[in-house]
Coordinates of C-alpha atoms and ligand atoms in Angstrom, one line a residue:
X1499 CA 95.7 84.1 124.6
X1500 CA 96.3 85.1 128.1
X1501 CA 100.2 84.8 128.1
X1502 CA 100.9 87.8 127.8
X1503 CA 99.2 89.0 131.3
X1504 CA 102.2 89.7 133.0
X1505 CA 104.7 91.2 130.9
X1506 CA 101.8 93.7 129.1
X1507 CA 102.9 97.1 130.2
X1508 CA 99.3 98.8 129.9
X1509 CA 95.9 97.4 131.8
X1510 CA 93.8 95.3 129.2
X1511 CA 91.0 96.6 129.0
X1512 CA 89.1 99.2 126.9
X1513 CA 88.2 102.7 128.8
X1514 CA 87.4 106.0 127.8
X1515 CA 88.3 109.1 129.4
X1516 CA 87.6 111.5 126.1
X1517 CA 85.4 111.4 123.8
X1518 CA 87.3 109.7 120.2
X1519 CA 89.2 112.1 119.1
X1520 CA 90.3 114.0 122.5
X1521 CA 91.1 116.7 122.8
X1522 CA 94.9 116.6 123.4
X1523 CA 94.3 114.2 120.3
X1524 CA 92.5 117.6 117.8
X1525 CA 95.2 120.2 119.1
X1526 CA 98.5 117.6 117.6
X1527 CA 95.7 117.0 114.4
X1528 CA 95.5 120.6 114.0
X1529 CA 99.4 120.7 113.7
X1530 CA 99.6 117.8 111.5
X1531 CA 97.7 119.5 109.4
X1532 CA 99.6 122.4 108.9
X1533 CA 102.6 120.1 108.6
X1534 CA 102.4 117.3 106.8
X1535 CA 101.5 116.8 103.5
X1536 CA 97.7 115.9 102.5
X1537 CA 98.5 113.1 100.4
X1538 CA 98.5 110.7 103.7
X1539 CA 95.3 110.2 105.0
X1540 CA 94.2 108.3 107.9
X1541 CA 92.1 106.1 109.8
X1542 CA 91.4 108.4 112.9
X1543 CA 93.2 111.5 113.7
X1544 CA 93.9 109.7 117.9
X1545 CA 98.0 110.1 118.8
X1546 CA 99.5 107.3 120.4
X1547 CA 101.2 107.3 123.4
X1548 CA 101.8 103.5 124.5
X1549 CA 100.6 100.6 122.8
X1550 CA 101.1 96.3 123.8
X1551 CA 98.6 93.3 124.2
X1552 CA 95.6 94.2 122.5
X1553 CA 95.9 98.0 123.5
X1554 CA 96.4 101.2 122.6
X1555 CA 96.6 104.4 124.8
X1556 CA 96.1 108.1 123.4
X1557 CA 97.8 110.9 125.1
X1558 CA 93.7 111.7 126.4
X1559 CA 93.9 108.7 128.1
X1560 CA 91.4 106.9 126.5
X1561 CA 92.4 102.9 125.9
X1562 CA 91.3 101.3 122.5
X1563 CA 90.7 97.9 121.3
X1564 CA 93.3 97.8 118.5
X1565 CA 91.9 95.4 115.7
X1566 CA 94.1 96.7 112.9
X1567 CA 97.8 96.1 114.0
X1568 CA 99.4 98.7 112.6
X1569 CA 98.2 96.9 109.1
X1570 CA 99.2 93.5 110.3
X1571 CA 102.4 94.3 111.5
X1572 CA 102.6 94.5 115.4
X1573 CA 101.5 90.4 115.5
X1574 CA 103.2 89.7 118.8
X1575 CA 102.6 93.1 120.4
X1576 CA 104.3 96.6 120.0
X1577 CA 105.5 96.5 123.1
X1578 CA 106.4 92.8 123.5
X1579 CA 109.2 91.8 125.5
X1580 CA 111.5 89.5 123.2
X1581 CA 111.9 92.4 120.8
X1582 CA 112.2 94.8 123.2
X1583 CA 115.2 93.6 124.7
X1584 CA 116.8 92.9 121.7
X1585 CA 116.3 95.6 119.9
X1586 CA 117.6 97.6 122.8
X1587 CA 120.8 95.5 123.1
X1588 CA 121.4 95.8 118.9
X1589 CA 121.3 99.5 119.5
X1590 CA 124.0 99.2 122.8
X1591 CA 125.9 98.0 119.9
X1592 CA 125.3 100.0 116.6
X1593 CA 122.1 100.8 114.1
X1594 CA 124.2 100.0 111.1
X1595 CA 127.0 99.3 108.7
X1596 CA 125.2 98.7 106.1
X1597 CA 124.6 95.1 104.7
X1598 CA 127.0 95.6 101.2
X1599 CA 129.7 97.0 103.1
X1600 CA 130.4 95.6 106.0
X1601 CA 128.0 92.5 107.1
X1602 CA 126.4 91.2 110.5
X1603 CA 125.7 87.7 111.7
X1604 CA 121.6 88.7 112.6
X1605 CA 121.1 89.3 108.8
X1606 CA 121.9 85.6 107.7
X1607 CA 120.8 84.5 110.8
X1608 CA 117.1 85.5 109.6
X1609 CA 117.8 84.7 106.2
X1610 CA 118.4 80.8 107.9
X1611 CA 115.4 80.7 109.5
X1612 CA 113.2 81.6 106.7
X1613 CA 114.8 79.6 103.9
X1614 CA 114.1 77.0 106.7
X1615 CA 110.1 78.0 107.2
X1616 CA 109.2 79.4 104.0
X1617 CA 107.2 77.0 101.8
X1618 CA 109.2 74.6 99.8
X1619 CA 111.3 71.7 100.5
X1620 CA 114.4 73.5 98.2
X1621 CA 117.2 74.7 98.3
X1622 CA 116.6 78.3 99.4
X1623 CA 118.4 82.0 99.5
X1624 CA 117.2 85.2 101.2
X1625 CA 117.3 89.0 100.0
X1626 CA 116.5 91.5 103.1
X1627 CA 114.9 95.1 102.1
X1628 CA 113.0 97.4 104.4
X1629 CA 109.4 97.6 102.4
X1630 CA 107.1 95.4 101.4
X1631 CA 106.8 97.2 98.4
X1632 CA 110.3 96.6 98.1
X1633 CA 110.3 93.5 98.1
X1634 CA 107.3 92.5 95.5
X1635 CA 109.6 95.7 93.1
X1636 CA 112.8 92.7 93.8
X1637 CA 111.4 90.3 92.7
X1638 CA 110.0 91.1 89.8
X1639 CA 113.5 92.3 89.3
X1640 CA 115.1 88.5 90.4
X1641 CA 112.0 86.7 87.6
X1642 CA 112.6 89.3 85.0
X1643 CA 116.6 88.3 85.2
X1644 CA 116.5 83.8 85.6
X1645 CA 114.0 84.1 82.5
X1646 CA 115.2 86.9 80.8
X1647 CA 111.1 87.3 80.2
X1648 CA 109.8 91.2 80.9
X1649 CA 106.3 90.7 81.8
X1650 CA 103.9 90.7 85.3
X1651 CA 100.5 87.9 85.6
X1652 CA 99.5 90.1 88.1
X1653 CA 95.1 89.9 89.5
X1654 CA 91.9 91.9 89.8
X1655 CA 91.4 93.2 93.7
X1656 CA 95.5 92.8 94.2
X1657 CA 96.8 95.3 96.4
X1658 CA 101.1 94.7 96.3
X1659 CA 102.5 98.2 96.8
X1660 CA 102.9 102.6 96.3
X1661 CA 105.7 102.2 94.3
X1662 CA 106.3 103.1 90.8
X1663 CA 106.2 99.1 89.6
X1664 CA 103.4 97.8 92.9
X1665 CA 101.6 100.8 91.9
X1666 CA 100.9 99.3 88.6
X1667 CA 100.7 96.3 89.9
X1668 CA 97.8 96.7 92.0
X1669 CA 94.0 96.9 91.1
X1670 CA 92.1 99.0 92.5
X1671 CA 93.4 103.3 91.2
X1672 CA 91.6 105.4 93.5
X1673 CA 93.7 106.7 95.8
X1674 CA 96.4 104.1 94.8
X1675 CA 97.4 105.0 91.1
X1676 CA 95.1 108.0 90.4
X1677 CA 97.3 110.7 88.9
X1678 CA 100.5 108.8 88.6
X1679 CA 101.0 107.8 85.4
X1680 CA 102.2 106.9 83.1
X1681 CA 102.7 103.3 84.8
X1682 CA 105.0 100.5 83.7
X1683 CA 102.8 99.2 80.4
X1684 CA 104.5 95.0 81.1
X1685 CA 101.4 94.3 84.1
X1686 CA 99.3 92.3 82.1
X1687 CA 95.8 91.9 85.3
X1688 CA 93.9 88.6 85.1
X1689 CA 91.3 87.2 86.4
X1690 CA 91.1 86.2 90.4
X1691 CA 88.6 83.6 92.0
X1692 CA 86.9 85.5 94.3
X1693 CA 83.8 83.7 95.6
X1694 CA 80.9 86.6 96.6
X1695 CA 81.7 88.0 93.3
X1696 CA 83.3 85.5 90.9
X1697 CA 84.5 88.2 87.4
X1698 CA 84.0 85.1 85.3
X1699 CA 80.6 82.9 86.1
X1700 CA 81.0 79.0 85.7
X1701 CA 79.5 76.5 88.3
X1702 CA 82.7 75.5 88.8
X1703 CA 84.8 78.9 90.2
X1704 CA 88.2 77.7 90.0
X1705 CA 88.3 76.2 86.7
X1706 CA 86.7 78.6 84.9
X1707 CA 89.3 81.4 86.8
X1708 CA 92.0 79.4 85.7
X1709 CA 90.5 79.1 82.0
X1710 CA 90.7 82.5 81.5
X1711 CA 94.1 82.6 83.1
X1712 CA 95.0 80.6 80.5
X1713 CA 93.3 83.0 77.7
X1714 CA 95.5 86.3 79.1
X1715 CA 98.5 84.3 79.1
X1716 CA 97.9 83.4 75.8
X1717 CA 96.8 86.9 74.3
X1718 CA 100.4 88.3 75.6
X1719 CA 101.9 84.6 74.7
X1720 CA 102.5 82.6 77.6
X1721 CA 106.5 83.0 76.8
X1722 CA 106.8 86.0 77.5
X1723 CA 105.8 86.0 81.4
X1724 CA 108.8 86.6 83.4
X1725 CA 106.2 86.3 86.9
X1726 CA 102.9 85.0 87.9
X1727 CA 102.2 88.0 91.5
X1728 CA 99.6 86.4 93.8
X1729 CA 98.5 87.3 97.9
X1730 CA 97.5 84.1 98.9
X1731 CA 94.2 86.3 100.4
X1732 CA 93.6 88.9 98.6
X1733 CA 94.4 92.0 101.7
X1734 CA 93.3 95.0 101.0
X1735 CA 91.1 94.0 97.7
X1736 CA 88.6 93.0 100.6
X1737 CA 90.0 89.6 102.7
X1738 CA 89.6 87.4 99.8
X1739 CA 90.2 84.2 100.2
X1740 CA 90.1 82.6 96.7
X1741 CA 87.6 80.0 95.4
X1742 CA 89.5 76.4 96.4
X1743 CA 92.0 74.7 94.4
X1744 CA 92.9 78.5 92.4
X1745 CA 96.2 79.0 93.6
X1746 CA 97.1 75.4 93.1
X1747 CA 95.4 75.5 89.5
X1748 CA 98.4 79.1 89.4
X1749 CA 100.9 76.6 90.6
X1750 CA 100.5 73.8 87.7
X1751 CA 100.6 76.6 84.4
X1752 CA 103.6 78.7 86.6
X1753 CA 105.1 75.2 85.8
X1754 CA 104.2 74.7 82.5
X1755 CA 105.0 77.5 81.0
X1756 CA 108.1 77.7 83.1
X1757 CA 106.6 80.9 84.9
X1758 CA 107.7 82.6 88.0
X1759 CA 105.2 81.9 90.7
X1760 CA 105.5 84.8 93.0
X1761 CA 103.1 84.2 96.3
X1762 CA 102.7 87.7 98.4
X1763 CA 103.0 87.0 101.9
X1764 CA 103.7 90.4 103.3
X1765 CA 100.0 91.0 104.3
X1766 CA 98.7 87.0 105.1
X1767 CA 102.1 85.6 106.3
X1768 CA 104.3 85.3 109.4
X1769 CA 101.5 83.6 110.9
X1770 CA 98.4 86.1 110.5
X1771 CA 96.4 83.1 109.1
X1772 CA 96.9 80.5 111.3
X1773 CA 99.7 78.6 109.9
X1774 CA 103.2 79.9 109.0
X1775 CA 102.0 81.2 105.3
X1776 CA 99.0 81.7 104.2
X1777 CA 99.9 79.4 101.4
X1778 CA 100.3 76.5 104.0
X1779 CA 96.2 76.2 104.0
X1780 CA 96.5 75.6 99.4
X1781 CA 99.6 72.8 100.3
X1782 CA 101.6 75.2 97.4
X1783 CA 104.7 76.7 97.5
X1784 CA 105.7 80.0 95.7
X1785 CA 108.7 79.6 93.6
X1786 CA 109.3 83.0 95.0
X1787 CA 107.8 84.2 98.9
X1788 CA 107.5 87.6 100.0
X1789 CA 107.0 88.5 103.9
X1790 CA 107.4 91.8 105.6
X1791 CA 104.6 93.5 107.9
X1792 CA 104.5 90.8 110.8
X1793 CA 108.4 89.7 109.9
X1794 CA 110.1 92.1 112.6
X1795 CA 106.9 92.9 114.3
X1796 CA 107.1 97.2 113.5
X1797 CA 110.6 97.6 112.5
X1798 CA 111.1 97.8 108.1
X1799 CA 112.0 94.5 107.4
X1800 CA 111.0 92.8 104.2
X1801 CA 112.0 89.5 103.1
X1802 CA 112.4 87.6 99.2
X1803 CA 112.9 84.1 99.7
X1804 CA 113.0 81.9 96.7
X1805 CA 114.7 79.1 94.3
X1806 CA 118.3 79.3 95.2
X1807 CA 118.7 79.7 91.2
X1808 CA 116.7 82.1 90.8
X1809 CA 117.7 84.0 93.7
X1810 CA 122.0 83.4 92.4
X1811 CA 120.4 84.3 89.2
X1812 CA 120.9 88.5 89.7
X1813 CA 124.9 89.7 88.8
X1814 CA 126.4 90.4 92.2
X1815 CA 125.4 93.9 93.1
X1816 CA 121.8 93.4 91.7
X1817 CA 120.3 93.4 94.5
X1818 CA 120.4 95.9 97.8
X1819 CA 119.4 99.4 99.5
X1820 CA 121.6 101.0 102.2
X1821 CA 119.3 100.1 104.9
X1822 CA 118.0 96.8 103.9
X1823 CA 118.2 94.0 106.2
X1824 CA 118.9 97.2 109.0
X1825 CA 120.2 95.5 112.1
X1826 CA 117.6 96.4 114.8
X1827 CA 115.2 95.5 112.7
X1828 CA 117.4 91.6 112.0
X1829 CA 117.4 91.4 116.2
X1830 CA 113.1 92.2 116.1
X1831 CA 113.4 89.6 113.7
X1832 CA 115.2 86.7 115.3
X1833 CA 112.9 88.1 118.3
X1834 CA 109.2 87.4 115.8
X1835 CA 111.0 83.7 115.7
X1836 CA 111.8 83.1 118.8
X1837 CA 107.7 83.5 119.8
X1838 CA 106.9 81.5 116.9
X1839 CA 109.3 78.7 118.3
X1840 CA 108.2 78.8 122.5
X1841 CA 105.0 80.6 122.0
X1842 CA 101.3 80.0 121.3
X1843 CA 101.1 82.5 118.0
X1844 CA 99.7 80.0 115.6
X1845 CA 96.8 78.9 118.3
X1846 CA 95.9 82.0 119.1
X1847 CA 95.3 83.2 115.7
X1848 CA 93.4 80.0 115.5
X1849 CA 91.8 81.0 118.8
X1850 CA 90.6 84.5 117.6
X1851 CA 89.0 83.3 114.8
X1852 CA 86.6 80.8 116.5
X1853 CA 85.8 83.4 119.1
X1854 CA 85.0 86.0 116.3
X1855 CA 82.8 83.2 114.4
X1856 CA 81.3 82.6 117.4
X1857 CA 80.5 86.1 118.0
X1858 CA 80.1 87.7 113.9
X1859 CA 79.5 84.6 110.8
X1860 CA 75.2 84.5 112.5
X1861 CA 75.5 88.5 110.8
X1862 CA 75.0 86.9 108.0
X1863 CA 71.7 85.5 108.6
X1864 CA 70.6 88.0 111.4
X1865 CA 70.9 90.9 108.6
X1866 CA 70.4 92.1 105.2
X1867 CA 73.8 93.9 105.4
X1868 CA 76.2 91.7 105.8
X1869 CA 76.8 89.8 102.8
X1870 CA 79.6 88.3 103.3
X1871 CA 81.7 86.7 107.1
X1872 CA 85.1 85.1 105.9
X1873 CA 88.8 85.1 106.5
X1874 CA 91.3 82.6 107.8
X1875 CA 92.9 83.2 111.8
X1876 CA 93.6 86.4 112.7
X1877 CA 92.1 88.0 109.2
X1878 CA 89.1 88.8 108.8
X1879 CA 86.3 90.9 107.4
X1880 CA 82.9 91.8 107.2
X1881 CA 81.5 92.7 104.1
X1882 CA 78.7 94.9 103.2
X1883 CA 76.2 95.0 100.7
X1884 CA 72.4 95.0 100.7
X1885 CA 71.7 90.9 100.7
X1886 CA 69.3 90.8 97.7
X1887 CA 71.3 92.1 94.8
X1888 CA 75.0 92.4 96.5
X1889 CA 75.1 96.6 95.9
X1890 CA 77.9 97.3 97.6
X1891 CA 77.3 99.2 101.1
X1892 CA 80.4 101.2 101.7
X1893 CA 78.3 103.6 103.3
X1894 CA 77.5 101.2 106.2
X1895 CA 80.9 100.0 106.6
X1896 CA 82.0 104.0 107.1
X1897 CA 79.2 104.2 109.8
X1898 CA 79.6 100.7 111.5
X1899 CA 83.3 101.3 111.2
X1900 CA 83.4 104.5 112.5
X1901 CA 81.0 103.6 115.6
X1902 CA 83.0 101.4 116.5
X1903 CA 85.7 104.4 116.8
X1904 CA 83.5 106.6 118.8
X1905 CA 83.5 103.2 120.8
X1906 CA 86.8 103.0 121.4
X1907 CA 87.7 100.2 119.0
X1908 CA 89.9 100.6 116.3
X1909 CA 88.3 99.1 113.3
X1910 CA 89.8 99.7 109.2
X1911 CA 88.1 98.9 106.2
X1912 CA 89.3 98.0 103.0
X1913 CA 88.2 96.0 99.6
X1914 CA 87.7 96.9 96.3
X1915 CA 84.3 99.0 96.9
X1916 CA 85.7 100.1 100.4
X1917 CA 82.6 98.0 102.2
X1918 CA 84.9 95.7 103.7
X1919 CA 85.5 95.9 107.8
X1920 CA 88.4 93.9 108.2
X1921 CA 90.1 92.8 111.7
X1922 CA 94.0 92.3 111.2
X1923 CA 94.3 92.1 116.5
X1924 CA 97.2 91.6 117.3
X1925 CA 98.0 87.4 118.0
X1926 CA 98.8 88.5 122.1
X1927 CA 95.4 89.7 121.7
X1928 CA 93.5 88.9 125.8
X1929 CA 90.6 86.5 124.8
X1930 CA 88.1 89.0 127.1
X1931 CA 89.3 91.7 125.6
X1932 CA 89.1 90.2 121.8
X1933 CA 85.3 89.5 122.9
X1934 CA 84.6 92.9 124.5
X1935 CA 85.4 94.5 120.9
X1936 CA 83.9 92.4 118.7
X1937 CA 80.7 92.7 120.7
X1938 CA 81.0 96.5 120.0
X1939 CA 81.0 95.5 116.6
X1940 CA 78.4 93.7 116.6
X1941 CA 76.5 96.3 118.2
X1942 CA 77.5 98.3 115.9
X1943 CA 76.1 96.2 112.6
X1944 CA 72.6 95.5 114.6
X1945 CA 72.6 99.3 114.8
X1946 CA 73.2 99.9 111.7
X1947 CA 70.9 97.4 110.2
X1948 CA 67.6 99.2 111.8
X1949 CA 68.3 102.2 110.0
X1950 CA 69.1 100.6 106.8
X1951 CA 67.1 101.2 103.6
X1952 CA 66.8 97.4 103.0
X1953 CA 63.9 95.5 104.5
X1954 CA 65.0 93.8 107.0
X1955 CA 64.6 89.3 106.6
X1956 CA 65.8 89.5 102.9
X1957 CA 67.6 86.3 101.9
X1958 CA 71.8 86.7 102.9
X1959 CA 73.6 86.0 99.9
X1960 CA 75.7 82.0 99.9
Ligands
PMP3098 N1 101.7 93.7 99.1 C1 101.1 93.0 100.2 C2 100.4 92.4 99.6 C3 100.3 94.2 100.8 O1 99.4 94.4 101.8 C4 101.5 95.3 101.2 C5 101.2 96.3 102.2 N2 99.4 97.0 102.6 C6 102.9 95.7 100.8 C7 102.9 94.2 99.6 C8 102.9 96.3 100.7 O2 104.1 96.7 101.9 P1 104.0 98.4 102.3 O3 103.5 98.8 102.9 O4 105.4 97.7 103.6 O5 105.1 98.9 101.3

């Protein structure tokens, strides 16, 4: 993880010049409140000047360690040299034509790479869009068009976006769905296989969850389902790695009933977990795989890649969008693909996991407030709960995250109960910087443990 050293444009060290947020950020934030809709939340009211490698530099000169990557986007770094060069060169040529009007080669090249690299040894086609939610919506359109069926199966703790359809597919009410109904009715929710908090009891979690999925399908008639849509690691829901065998079981059920299996790899894909796609860890392939976020390292680009016969079932003109597969974003994606081919991004993700495990995993037994350390590669999380009862402790996730922020480490929370701190560092973060940030987090957890109401030494949950 040291390859970026010569090419990063910012010192790769944490530095506090002021309190966080500093005076200039506070000023700018006051103006934001006067101008921007209150509907937008925000994790840390700090205004960014520059970002690169594992560092975000704010307008007050503070250098924060980035454990967010803009929510799993800037995996190759927020100022990656290849991305900058390709996008700058494209800027000189043209910014936009609309691929539905006149064509450009980079669009096809991105589709080809994704057809070759997404899981599944079958003939594929790809359609490009701009946002993750758009990719999910278009997968639904394609699956309905190909099957002639209306219903969608989604899962507990799922997150698929904020558009009208995708928020209906998302599980958590507040903030994603609250007050925004009525929601589409053809969305049916099934149990997931959350090892820490199983929805259905049983010795073999995958088997009992799969039986419950079959029962849910049967209620509406399995033959009415166009698709089942699942994240291979549930992201916003809490970085939940499903019980082993669950995804393979869904693959079998989808085949049995002719249901299109859509794997939403928008957060977990593009190398985040140490494999290019997280479904590869389970040895399965979706009929359709969705990519976004890290696909173009910060430029808005998303992709639906799937079996040629599904992707081509849609009538001509049925898919598209003004900005779909914008040429600047396509160039950025081609730069990201070069990084995967020449660089060490996947190996870095695995090193990040090893280093984080080394620093954080012991907190599960050392404290009575960390119920689990989990995740894969550079998609890792700590879940806070009273470990005796498993009662979620969102208050601790908030306090610990706030302590990290004030010390110059940008952490994010997530989870159905808001009690999870997730780590999504750029895959190019240097090891020393990573260790510094993890020690800050570890220290904040130990401090919280010292003041938490739970007695020390309560046995940790399995
Ligand atoms: N699916 C998953 C799994 C996601 O994590 C997200 C974004 N967090 C989305 C879909 C929606 O992506 P976007 O915000 O780009 O619409």
